[in-house]
XYZ file of C-alpha atoms in Angstrom:
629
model
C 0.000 0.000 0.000
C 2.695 2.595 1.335
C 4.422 1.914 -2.568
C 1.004 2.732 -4.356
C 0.384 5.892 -2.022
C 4.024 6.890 -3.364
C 3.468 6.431 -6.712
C 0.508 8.150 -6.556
C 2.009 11.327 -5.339
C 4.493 11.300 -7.763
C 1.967 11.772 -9.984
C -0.024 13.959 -8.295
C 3.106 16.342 -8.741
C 3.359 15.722 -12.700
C -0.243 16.199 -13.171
C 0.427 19.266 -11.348
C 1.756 20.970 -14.540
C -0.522 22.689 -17.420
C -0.652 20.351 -20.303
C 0.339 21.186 -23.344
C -1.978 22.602 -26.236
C -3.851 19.697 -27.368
C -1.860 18.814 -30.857
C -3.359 16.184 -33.977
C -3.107 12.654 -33.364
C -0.131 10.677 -35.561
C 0.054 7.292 -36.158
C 2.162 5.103 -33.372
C 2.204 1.942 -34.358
C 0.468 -0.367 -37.507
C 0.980 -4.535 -37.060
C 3.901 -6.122 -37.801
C 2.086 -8.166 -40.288
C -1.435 -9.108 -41.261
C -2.906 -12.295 -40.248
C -2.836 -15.542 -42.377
C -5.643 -18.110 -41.994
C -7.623 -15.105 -39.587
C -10.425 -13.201 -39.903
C -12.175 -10.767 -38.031
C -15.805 -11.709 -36.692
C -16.739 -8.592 -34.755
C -16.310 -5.481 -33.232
C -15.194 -5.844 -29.147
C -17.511 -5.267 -26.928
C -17.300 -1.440 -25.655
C -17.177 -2.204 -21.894
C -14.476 -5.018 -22.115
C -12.012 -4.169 -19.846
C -8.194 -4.267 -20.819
C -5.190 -4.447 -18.682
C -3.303 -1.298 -20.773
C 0.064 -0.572 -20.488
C 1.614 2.323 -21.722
C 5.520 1.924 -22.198
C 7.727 5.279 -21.224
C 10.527 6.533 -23.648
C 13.732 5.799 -21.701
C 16.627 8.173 -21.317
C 19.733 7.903 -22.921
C 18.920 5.013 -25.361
C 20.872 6.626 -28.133
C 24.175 6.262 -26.386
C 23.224 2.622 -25.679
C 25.318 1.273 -28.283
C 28.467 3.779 -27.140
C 27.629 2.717 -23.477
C 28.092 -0.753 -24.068
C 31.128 -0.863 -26.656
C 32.807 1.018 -23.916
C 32.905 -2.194 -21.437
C 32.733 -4.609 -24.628
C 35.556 -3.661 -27.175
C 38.659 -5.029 -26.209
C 40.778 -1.570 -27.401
C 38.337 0.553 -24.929
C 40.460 1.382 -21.752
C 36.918 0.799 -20.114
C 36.275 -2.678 -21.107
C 34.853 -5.053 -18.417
C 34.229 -2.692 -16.754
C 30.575 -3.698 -16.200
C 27.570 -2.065 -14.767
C 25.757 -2.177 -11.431
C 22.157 -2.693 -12.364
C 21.000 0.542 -9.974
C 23.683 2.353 -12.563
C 21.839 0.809 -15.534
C 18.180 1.636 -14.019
C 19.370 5.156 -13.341
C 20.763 6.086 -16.646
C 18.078 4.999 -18.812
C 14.630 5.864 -16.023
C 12.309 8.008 -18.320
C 12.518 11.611 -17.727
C 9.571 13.319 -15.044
C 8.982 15.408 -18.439
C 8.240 12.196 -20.000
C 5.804 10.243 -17.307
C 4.176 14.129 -17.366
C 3.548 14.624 -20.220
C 2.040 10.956 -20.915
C 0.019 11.186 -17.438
C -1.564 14.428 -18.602
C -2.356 12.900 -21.737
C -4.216 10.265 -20.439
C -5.852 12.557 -16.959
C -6.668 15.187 -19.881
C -8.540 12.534 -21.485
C -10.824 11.983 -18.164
C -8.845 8.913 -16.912
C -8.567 9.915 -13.325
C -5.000 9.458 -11.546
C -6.091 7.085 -9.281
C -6.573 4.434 -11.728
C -2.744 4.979 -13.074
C 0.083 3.250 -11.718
C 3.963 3.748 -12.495
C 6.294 0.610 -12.366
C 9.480 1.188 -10.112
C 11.436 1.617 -12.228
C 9.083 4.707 -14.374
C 9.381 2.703 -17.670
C 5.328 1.896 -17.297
C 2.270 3.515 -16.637
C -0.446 0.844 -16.226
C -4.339 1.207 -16.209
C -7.425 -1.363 -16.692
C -9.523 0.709 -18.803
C -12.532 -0.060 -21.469
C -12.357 -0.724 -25.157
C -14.837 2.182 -25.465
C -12.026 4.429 -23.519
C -9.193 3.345 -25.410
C -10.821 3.300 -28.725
C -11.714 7.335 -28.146
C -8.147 7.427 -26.637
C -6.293 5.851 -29.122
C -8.413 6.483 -32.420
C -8.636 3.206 -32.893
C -11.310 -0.097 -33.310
C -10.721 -3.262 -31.489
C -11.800 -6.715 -33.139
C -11.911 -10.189 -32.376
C -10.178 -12.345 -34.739
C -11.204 -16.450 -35.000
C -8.546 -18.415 -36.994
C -10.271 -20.075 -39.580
C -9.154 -23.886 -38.360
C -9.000 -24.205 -34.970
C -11.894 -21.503 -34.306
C -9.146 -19.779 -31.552
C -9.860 -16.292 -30.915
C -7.472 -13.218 -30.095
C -8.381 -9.110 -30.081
C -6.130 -6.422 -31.568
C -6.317 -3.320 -33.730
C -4.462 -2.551 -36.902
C -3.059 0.885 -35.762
C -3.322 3.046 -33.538
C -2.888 6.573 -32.496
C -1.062 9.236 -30.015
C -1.052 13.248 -30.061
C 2.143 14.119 -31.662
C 3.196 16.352 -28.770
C 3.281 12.783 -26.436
C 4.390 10.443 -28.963
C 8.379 11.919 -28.052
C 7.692 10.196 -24.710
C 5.518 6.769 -25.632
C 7.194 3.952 -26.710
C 4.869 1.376 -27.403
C 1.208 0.601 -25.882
C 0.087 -2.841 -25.109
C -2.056 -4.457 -25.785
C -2.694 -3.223 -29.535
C -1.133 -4.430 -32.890
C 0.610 -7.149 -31.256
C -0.599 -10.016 -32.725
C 0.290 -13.898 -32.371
C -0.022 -15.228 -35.743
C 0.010 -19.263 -34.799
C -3.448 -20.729 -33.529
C -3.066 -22.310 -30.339
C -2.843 -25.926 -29.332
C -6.177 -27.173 -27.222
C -4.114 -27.753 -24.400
C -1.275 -25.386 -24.593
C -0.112 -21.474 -25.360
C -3.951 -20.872 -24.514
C -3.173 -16.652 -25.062
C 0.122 -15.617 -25.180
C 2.612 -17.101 -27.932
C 3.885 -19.662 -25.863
C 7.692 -20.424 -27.088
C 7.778 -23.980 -25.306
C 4.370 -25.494 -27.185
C 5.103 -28.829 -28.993
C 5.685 -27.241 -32.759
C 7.346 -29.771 -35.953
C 9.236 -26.404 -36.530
C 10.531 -25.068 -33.656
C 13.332 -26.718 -31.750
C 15.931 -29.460 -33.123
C 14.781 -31.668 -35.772
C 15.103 -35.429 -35.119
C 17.363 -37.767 -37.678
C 15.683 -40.376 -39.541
C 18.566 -42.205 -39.022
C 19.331 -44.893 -36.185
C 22.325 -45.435 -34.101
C 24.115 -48.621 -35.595
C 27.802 -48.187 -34.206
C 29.386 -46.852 -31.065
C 30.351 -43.141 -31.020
C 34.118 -41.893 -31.592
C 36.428 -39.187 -33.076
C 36.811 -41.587 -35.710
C 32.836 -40.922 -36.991
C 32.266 -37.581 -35.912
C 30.996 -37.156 -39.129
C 28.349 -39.504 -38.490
C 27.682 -38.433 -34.726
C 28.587 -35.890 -32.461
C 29.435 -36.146 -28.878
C 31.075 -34.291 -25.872
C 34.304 -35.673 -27.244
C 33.532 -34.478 -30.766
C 33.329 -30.802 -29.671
C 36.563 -30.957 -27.544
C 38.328 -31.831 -30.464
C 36.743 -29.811 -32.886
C 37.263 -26.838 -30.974
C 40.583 -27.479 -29.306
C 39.215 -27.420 -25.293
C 40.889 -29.508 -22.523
C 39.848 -26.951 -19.720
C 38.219 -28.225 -16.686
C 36.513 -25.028 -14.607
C 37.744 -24.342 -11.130
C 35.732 -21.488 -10.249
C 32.585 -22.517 -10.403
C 31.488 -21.000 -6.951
C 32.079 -17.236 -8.500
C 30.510 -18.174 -12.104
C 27.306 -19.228 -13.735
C 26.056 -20.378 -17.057
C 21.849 -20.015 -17.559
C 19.721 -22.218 -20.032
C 16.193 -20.974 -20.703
C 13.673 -23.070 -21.542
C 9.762 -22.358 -22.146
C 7.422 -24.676 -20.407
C 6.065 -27.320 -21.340
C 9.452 -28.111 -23.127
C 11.293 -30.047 -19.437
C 14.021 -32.549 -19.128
C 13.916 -35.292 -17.771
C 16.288 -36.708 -15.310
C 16.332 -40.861 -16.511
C 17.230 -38.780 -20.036
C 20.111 -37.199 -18.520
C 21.334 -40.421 -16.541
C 21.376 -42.049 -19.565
C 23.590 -39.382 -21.508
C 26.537 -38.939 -18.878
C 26.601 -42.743 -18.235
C 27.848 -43.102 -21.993
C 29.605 -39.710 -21.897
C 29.927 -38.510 -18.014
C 29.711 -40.671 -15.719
C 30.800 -37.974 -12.861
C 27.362 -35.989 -14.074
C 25.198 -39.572 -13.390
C 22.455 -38.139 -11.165
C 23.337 -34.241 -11.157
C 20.189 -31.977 -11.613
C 20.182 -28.163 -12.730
C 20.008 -25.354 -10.351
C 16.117 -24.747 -11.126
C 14.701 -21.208 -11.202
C 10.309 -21.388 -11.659
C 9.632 -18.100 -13.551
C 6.035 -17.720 -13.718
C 4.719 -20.590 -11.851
C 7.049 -23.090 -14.163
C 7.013 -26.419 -13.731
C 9.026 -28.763 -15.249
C 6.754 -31.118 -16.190
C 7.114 -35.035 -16.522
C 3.608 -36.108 -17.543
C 4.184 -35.261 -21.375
C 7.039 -37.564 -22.415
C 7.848 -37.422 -25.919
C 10.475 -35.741 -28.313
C 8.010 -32.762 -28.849
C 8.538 -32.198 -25.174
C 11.790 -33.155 -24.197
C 13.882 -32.848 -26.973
C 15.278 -29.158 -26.472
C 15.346 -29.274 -22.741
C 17.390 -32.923 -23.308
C 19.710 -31.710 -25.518
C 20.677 -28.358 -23.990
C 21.031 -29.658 -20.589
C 23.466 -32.509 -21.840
C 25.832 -30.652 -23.365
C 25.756 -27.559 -21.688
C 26.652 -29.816 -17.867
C 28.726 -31.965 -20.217
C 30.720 -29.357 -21.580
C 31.493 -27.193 -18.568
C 31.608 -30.011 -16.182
C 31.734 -29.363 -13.048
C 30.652 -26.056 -13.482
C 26.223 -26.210 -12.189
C 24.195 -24.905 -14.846
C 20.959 -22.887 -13.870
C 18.184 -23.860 -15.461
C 15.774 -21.066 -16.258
C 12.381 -22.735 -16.682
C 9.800 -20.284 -17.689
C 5.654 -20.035 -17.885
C 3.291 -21.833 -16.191
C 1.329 -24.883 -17.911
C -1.394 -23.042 -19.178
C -0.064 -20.436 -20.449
C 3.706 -20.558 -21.246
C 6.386 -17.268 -21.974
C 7.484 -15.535 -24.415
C 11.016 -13.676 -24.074
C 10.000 -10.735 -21.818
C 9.148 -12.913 -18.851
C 12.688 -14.421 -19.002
C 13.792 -11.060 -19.031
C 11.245 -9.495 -15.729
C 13.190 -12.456 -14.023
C 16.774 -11.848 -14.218
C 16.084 -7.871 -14.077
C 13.391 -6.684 -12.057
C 13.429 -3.094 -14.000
C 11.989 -4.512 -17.164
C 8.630 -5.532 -15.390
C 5.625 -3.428 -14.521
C 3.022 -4.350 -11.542
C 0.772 -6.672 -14.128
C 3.685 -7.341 -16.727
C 5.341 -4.896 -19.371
C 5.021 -8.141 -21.348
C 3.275 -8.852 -24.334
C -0.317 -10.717 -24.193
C 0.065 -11.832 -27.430
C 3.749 -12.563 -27.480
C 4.574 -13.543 -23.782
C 2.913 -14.515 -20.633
C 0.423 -12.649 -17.971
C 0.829 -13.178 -14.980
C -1.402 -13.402 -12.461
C -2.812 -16.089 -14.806
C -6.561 -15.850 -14.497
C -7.343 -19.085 -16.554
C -8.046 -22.184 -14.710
C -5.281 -23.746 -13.258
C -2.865 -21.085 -14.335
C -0.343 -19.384 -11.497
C -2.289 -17.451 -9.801
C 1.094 -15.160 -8.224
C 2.305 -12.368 -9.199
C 4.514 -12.226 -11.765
C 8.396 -13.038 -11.492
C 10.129 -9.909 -11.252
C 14.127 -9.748 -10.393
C 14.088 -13.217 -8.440
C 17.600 -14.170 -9.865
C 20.844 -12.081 -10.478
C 21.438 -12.457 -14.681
C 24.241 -14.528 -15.313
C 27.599 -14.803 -16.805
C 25.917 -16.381 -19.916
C 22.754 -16.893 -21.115
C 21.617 -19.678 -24.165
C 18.252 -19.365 -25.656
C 17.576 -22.017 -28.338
C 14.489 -20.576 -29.397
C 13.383 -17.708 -31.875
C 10.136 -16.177 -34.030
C 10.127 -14.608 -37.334
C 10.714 -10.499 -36.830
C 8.164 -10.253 -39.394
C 5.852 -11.969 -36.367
C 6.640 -8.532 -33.974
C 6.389 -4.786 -34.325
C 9.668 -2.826 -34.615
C 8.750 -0.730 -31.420
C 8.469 -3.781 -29.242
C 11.664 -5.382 -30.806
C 13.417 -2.453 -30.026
C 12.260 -2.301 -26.425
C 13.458 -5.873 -25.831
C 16.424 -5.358 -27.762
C 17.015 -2.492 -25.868
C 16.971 -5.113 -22.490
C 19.418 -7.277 -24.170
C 21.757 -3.916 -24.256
C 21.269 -3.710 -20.538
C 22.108 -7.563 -19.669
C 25.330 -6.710 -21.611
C 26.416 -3.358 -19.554
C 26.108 -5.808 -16.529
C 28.554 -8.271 -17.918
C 26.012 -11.106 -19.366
C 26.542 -12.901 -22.678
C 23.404 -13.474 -24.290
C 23.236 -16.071 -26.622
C 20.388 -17.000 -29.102
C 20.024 -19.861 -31.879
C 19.888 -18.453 -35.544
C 17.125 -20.494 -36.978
C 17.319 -23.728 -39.005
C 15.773 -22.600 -42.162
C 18.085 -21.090 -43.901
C 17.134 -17.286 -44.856
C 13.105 -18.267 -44.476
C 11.532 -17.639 -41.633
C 10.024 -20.413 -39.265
C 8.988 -23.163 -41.300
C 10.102 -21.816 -44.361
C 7.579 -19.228 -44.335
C 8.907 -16.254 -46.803
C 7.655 -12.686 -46.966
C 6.277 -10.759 -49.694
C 7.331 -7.217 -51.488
C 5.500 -5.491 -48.411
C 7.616 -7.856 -45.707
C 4.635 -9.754 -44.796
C 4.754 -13.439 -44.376
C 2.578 -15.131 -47.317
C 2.550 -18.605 -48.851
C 4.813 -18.671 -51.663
C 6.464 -15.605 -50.577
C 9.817 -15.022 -52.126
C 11.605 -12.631 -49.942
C 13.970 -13.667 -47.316
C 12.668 -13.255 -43.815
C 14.722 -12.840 -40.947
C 14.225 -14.788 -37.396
C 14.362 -12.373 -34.120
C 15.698 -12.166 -31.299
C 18.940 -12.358 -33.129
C 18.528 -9.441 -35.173
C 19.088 -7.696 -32.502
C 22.465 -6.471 -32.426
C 23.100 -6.718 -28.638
C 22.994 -10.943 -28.651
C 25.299 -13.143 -30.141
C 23.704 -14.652 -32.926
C 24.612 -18.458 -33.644
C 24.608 -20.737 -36.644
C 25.080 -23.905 -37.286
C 28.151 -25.991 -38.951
C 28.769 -29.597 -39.653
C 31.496 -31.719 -39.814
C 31.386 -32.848 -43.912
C 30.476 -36.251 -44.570
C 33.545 -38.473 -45.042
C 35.714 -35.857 -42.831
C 36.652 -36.209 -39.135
C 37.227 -33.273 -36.604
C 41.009 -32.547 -38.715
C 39.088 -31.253 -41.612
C 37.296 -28.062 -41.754
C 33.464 -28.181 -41.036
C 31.081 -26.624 -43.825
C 27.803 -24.748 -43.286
C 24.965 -27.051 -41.862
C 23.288 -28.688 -45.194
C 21.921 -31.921 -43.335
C 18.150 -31.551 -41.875
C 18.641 -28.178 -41.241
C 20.396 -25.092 -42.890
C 21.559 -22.404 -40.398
C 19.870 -19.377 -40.325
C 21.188 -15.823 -41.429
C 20.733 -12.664 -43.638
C 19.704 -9.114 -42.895
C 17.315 -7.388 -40.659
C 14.373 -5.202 -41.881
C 13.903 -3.682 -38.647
C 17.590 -3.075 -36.778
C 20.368 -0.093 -37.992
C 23.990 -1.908 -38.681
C 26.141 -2.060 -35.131
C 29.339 -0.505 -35.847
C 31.163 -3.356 -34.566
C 30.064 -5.393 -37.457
C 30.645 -2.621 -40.418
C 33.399 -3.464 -41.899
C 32.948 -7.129 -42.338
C 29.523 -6.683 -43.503
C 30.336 -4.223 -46.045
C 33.522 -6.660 -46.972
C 31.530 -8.893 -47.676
C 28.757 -7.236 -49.513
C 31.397 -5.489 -51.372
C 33.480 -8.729 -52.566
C 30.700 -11.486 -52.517
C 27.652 -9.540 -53.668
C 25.043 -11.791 -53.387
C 23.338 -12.540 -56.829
C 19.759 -11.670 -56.167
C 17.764 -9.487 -57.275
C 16.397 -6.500 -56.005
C 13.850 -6.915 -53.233
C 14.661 -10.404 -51.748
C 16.472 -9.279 -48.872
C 17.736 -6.058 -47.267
C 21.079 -5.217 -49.174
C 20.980 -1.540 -47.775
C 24.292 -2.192 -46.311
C 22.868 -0.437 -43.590
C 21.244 -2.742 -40.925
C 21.868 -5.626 -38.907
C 23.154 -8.787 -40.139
C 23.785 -12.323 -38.513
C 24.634 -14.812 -37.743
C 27.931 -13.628 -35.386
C 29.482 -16.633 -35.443
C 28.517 -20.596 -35.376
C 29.048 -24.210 -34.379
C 28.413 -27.776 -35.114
C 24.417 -28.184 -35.128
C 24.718 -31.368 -36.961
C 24.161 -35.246 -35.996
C 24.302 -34.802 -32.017
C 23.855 -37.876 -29.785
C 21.302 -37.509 -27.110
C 19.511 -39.168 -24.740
C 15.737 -38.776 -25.336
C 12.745 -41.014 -23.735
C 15.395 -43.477 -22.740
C 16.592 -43.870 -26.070
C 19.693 -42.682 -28.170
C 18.570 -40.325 -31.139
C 20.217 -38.016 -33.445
C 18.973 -34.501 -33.424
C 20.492 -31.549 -35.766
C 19.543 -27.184 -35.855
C 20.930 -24.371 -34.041
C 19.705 -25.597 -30.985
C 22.590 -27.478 -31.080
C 25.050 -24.736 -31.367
C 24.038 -22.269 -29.274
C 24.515 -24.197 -25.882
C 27.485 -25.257 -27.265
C 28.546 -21.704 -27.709
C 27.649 -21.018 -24.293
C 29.659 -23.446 -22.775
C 32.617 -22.210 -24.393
C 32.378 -19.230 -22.818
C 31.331 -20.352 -19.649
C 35.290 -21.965 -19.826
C 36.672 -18.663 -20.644
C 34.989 -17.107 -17.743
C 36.014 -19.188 -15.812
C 39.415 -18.745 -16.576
C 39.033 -15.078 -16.181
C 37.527 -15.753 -13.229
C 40.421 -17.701 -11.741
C 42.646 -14.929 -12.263
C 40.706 -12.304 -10.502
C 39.354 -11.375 -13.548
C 35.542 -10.685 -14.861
C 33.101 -11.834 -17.271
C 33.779 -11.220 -21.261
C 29.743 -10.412 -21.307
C 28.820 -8.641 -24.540
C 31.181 -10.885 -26.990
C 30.444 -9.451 -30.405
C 32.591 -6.361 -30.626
C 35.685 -8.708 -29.939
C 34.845 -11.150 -32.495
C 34.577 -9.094 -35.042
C 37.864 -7.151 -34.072
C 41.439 -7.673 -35.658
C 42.805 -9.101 -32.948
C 40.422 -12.187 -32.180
C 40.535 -13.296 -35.859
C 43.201 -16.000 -35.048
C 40.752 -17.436 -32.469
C 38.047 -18.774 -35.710
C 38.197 -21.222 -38.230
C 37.270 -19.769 -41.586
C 34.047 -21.590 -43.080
C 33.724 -21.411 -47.168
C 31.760 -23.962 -48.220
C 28.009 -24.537 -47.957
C 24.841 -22.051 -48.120
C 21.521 -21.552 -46.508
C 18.837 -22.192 -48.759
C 15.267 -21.169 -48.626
C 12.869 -19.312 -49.732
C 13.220 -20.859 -53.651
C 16.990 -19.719 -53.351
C 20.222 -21.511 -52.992
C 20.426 -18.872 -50.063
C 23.675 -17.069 -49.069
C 27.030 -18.707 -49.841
C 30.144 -19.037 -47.162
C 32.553 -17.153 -48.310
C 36.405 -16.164 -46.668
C 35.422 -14.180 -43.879
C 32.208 -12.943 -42.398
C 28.900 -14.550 -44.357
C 25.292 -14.755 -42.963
C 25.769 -18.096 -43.099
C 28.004 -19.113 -40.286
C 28.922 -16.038 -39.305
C 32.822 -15.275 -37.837
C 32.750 -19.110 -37.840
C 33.664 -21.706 -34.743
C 36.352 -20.182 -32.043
C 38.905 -22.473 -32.148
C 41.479 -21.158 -29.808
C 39.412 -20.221 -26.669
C 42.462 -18.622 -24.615
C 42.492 -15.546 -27.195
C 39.407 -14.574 -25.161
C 41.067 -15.042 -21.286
C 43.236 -12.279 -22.540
């Protein structure tokens, strides 16, 4: 109570001052992309209330790229250097101009300022309000929309509106154009988008092929294990501060692991790991559930658990097991967990891309939402994604903007490119307008790793007929690992000058219109590893599984070893990673990959090429101890 009364004289001191001159309304934000397979079936009903959130423009977010370079570049006589998170909170907390002017706005409009409520940390101003309110508000019409299949049914509006005198200070306002373009299951992802539901497209894709012969470095080729990656990437490392470091895995429930799974693995290819659990952190009312047993829900969490506790042995890995059963997550409750700043009272998350929590369906988590409960850490590996045709620019940018802030603390994010080549999930492609269609033609980038704040990984494979002595090739088994160019992020100057290099001396040989060859924006992935033919144990089975869901654990464990070794000698965390991979002086650290592509989208895709490709990337580090430096 005392924190509302607070709140609520803060405001009483920015509604205080005049308003401005009421000023014409301007278009905020239109959806991402329009709905396939949906159709509207009426108008929402006027005296619907919705839980809106209006997001604040931060401070400072156009030195957020100079901020971080600072403690990332390895030339900066500031790097690692890292941030406190108070420092972070402080630098970027909207201005009182800003919650003013946006308060007024909305206590102007006859909203009275006991229904609004500012988050902690001023980046939200939340209200329950009417669709007849926010309609007149935001010049707007809400609809419900029933997908044409499954007869599911979701609201939104196409665009919406602000007065261009607050539109300086408004981010984004939820919930509006946000719209999740995949029906749900009838037992799971019941609202939100639900990363962890059972999907043939998401996660690693299972071989075809059985397990007839033991596993070695002599058939790496054929099947990759622990011992495959340690020679492939030259580690023989074993951690020794593992009380001072920390490596995170986030998965999405239901996706869970199962223990007998994991037994089963490190008896073969650990024994020391033969009944060792993950540190488990419940985000959202999580479970990690064991009464769906099946690939569909046990692959990911299988696999990334394996080799992330295989590869950093003895280091503990925290498992970060978000959304409750009924609902699921999306990215931003991840996020609200490991830093408290990014959450509002009810969520500054996304109802039709992430979880809301307090879930009011039946037998949904009925606490509040998890908001700072764990300290980020050291490294972070997400082995899911969605199409950034799927999300609107402003809230990419917002979460991108979080990423930023993980890395000024000293985290390493790291995120799976996408197993599709350059088409989005599914091989989905986009049309001239960027919207996903079937048939589309144009190349369609995955998020979050457009975002040029995580580390973006792809996915290699050791050629068929080589062993771990040869060079790997771009992933062209089951899967081809995802890259290209963003539609929505500006080019990081970190990656400029291989971009342009390669733009420049490999020109892809596409027309114009199939992807964005600007030269100008974000491109990915950052680097890669072997995604191809890993050995896991699944349902108490050995399978082979293949995708960037592979690599990106793998990636995470390598520099979870590096930390460590930092660690050891009084040392910090690399965290952000990407502007020393793409400097001069960590080029010896990478194996160059130049053969294999990424088809999709009717296209051969991008070639690998000598250097940087949005294929693989800056290719696998090789020579780990560049990075202890």
């Amino acid at each position: 109570m005392m924190r509302f009364l607070a709140l609520a004289s803060f405001l009483a001191v920015c509604l205080a001052a005049p308003s401005p001159r009421a000023s014409h309304h301007v278009v905020h934000e239109t959806r991402a992309a329009d709905p396939i397979d949906w159709q509207i079936v009426r108008r929402l009903e006027h005296d619907k209330v919705l839980p809106m959130r209006f997001g604040l423009r931060q401070e400072n977010l156009h030195r957020i790229e100079e901020m971080l370079l600072a403690v990332s570049h390895p030339q900066s006589p500031t790097y690692g250097q890292h941030w406190t998170p108070s420092a972070v909170v402080e630098t970027f907390a909207p201005s009182d101009d800003t919650i003013a002017a946006v308060a007024n706005w909305l206590t102007d409009a006859g909203i009275t300022r006991e229904r609004l409520r500012l988050s902690v940390s001023k980046g939200w101003i939340d209200l329950n309000a009417t669709v007849g309110e926010m309609e007149d508000l935001l010049k707007t019409e809400y609809h419900v929309y029933s997908h044409m299949e499954t007869g599911d049914e979701q609201i939104g509006c196409v665009s919406y509106s602000v007065p261009a005198h607050v539109q300086p200070h408004v981010d984004l306002i939820k919930p509006t154009v946000h719209f999740r373009h995949r029906p749900v299951s009838n037992q799971f992802n019941k609202r939100s988008m639900n990363l962890g539901a059972p999907s043939r497209t998401r996660g690693p894709k299972l071989s075809n092929q059985k397990i007839e012969e033991t596993p070695s470095l002599a058939n790496c080729d054929k099947m990759i294990t622990l011992d495959c990656l340690r020679a492939l990437y030259s580690v023989d490392y074993t951690p020794v501060a593992t009380d001072k470091n920390s490596y995170g895995i986030v998965e999405f429930t239901p996706q869970a692991f199962l223990q007998e799974d994991l037994n089963l693995f490190f008896r073969n290819f650990s024994p020391s790991l033969v009944g060792v659990t993950p540190k488990t952190v419940l985000i959202d009312g999580a479970i990690v559930q064991t009464f769906n047993q099946s690939f569909n829900f046990n692959g990911e969490s299988d696999l990334d658990l394996e080799y992330a506790m295989g590869l950093t042995n003895p280091q503990p890995i925290t498992l970060l097991q978000t959304g409750d059963i009924v609902e699921g997550a999306g990215f931003d409750n991840w996020l609200d967990a490991v830093d408290g700043s990014f959450c509002t009272f009810e969520g500054g998350d996304d109802p039709a891309q992430d979880g809301i929590y307090p879930d009011p369906l039946p037998g949904g988590f009925k606490g509040a939402e998890s908001c700072g409960i764990i300290a980020p850490p050291n490294v972070v590996s997400v082995s899911y994604g969605q199409d950034e045709a799927s999300i609107t620019a402003a809230s990419a940018m917002r979460q991108c903007q979080e990423y930023a802030k993980l890395g000024l603390m000293g985290t390493s994010v790291f995120y799976s490119s996408g197993d599709d080549g350059v088409a989005g999930n599914g091989g989905v492609c986009l049309n001239s307008q960027l919207k996903p269609v079937r048939n589309g033609h144009v190349f369609s980038p995955s998020f979050p790793v457009t975002c040029p704040f995580v580390t973006a990984v792809g996915a290699t494979q050791v050629n068929p007929g080589s062993t771990v002595n040869d060079p790997e090739g771009a992933c062209e088994q089951v899967i081809f690992s995802g890259g290209g160019f963003s539609n929505i992020f500006p080019m990081p100057s970190y990656q400029a000058g291989a971009v342009t290099n390669f733009l420049t001396a490999h020109p892809p040989p596409f027309s114009k219109g199939i992807f964005n060859d600007s030269g100008t924006v974000r491109a990915y992935p950052d680097l890669s590893a072997n995604g191809a033919n890993y050995v896991i144990g699944i349902d108490g089975e050995f399978e082979l599984v293949f995708g960037t869901s592979c690599s990106s654990p793998v990636v995470g464990s390598l520099i979870t070893l590096v930390n460590d070794a930092r660690i050891a000698m009084g040392k910090g965390p690399v965290g952000f990673i990407n502007p020393a991979i793409y400097s001069e002086q960590f080029q010896d650290a990478f194996n160059d990959i130049t053969m294999g592509g990424n088809q999709g989208c009717g296209t051969p895709g991008f070639d690998s090429t000598v250097g940087w490709d949005p294929v693989t990337g800056m290719c696998p580090a090789t020579r780990l101890r560049t990075f202890q430096c």
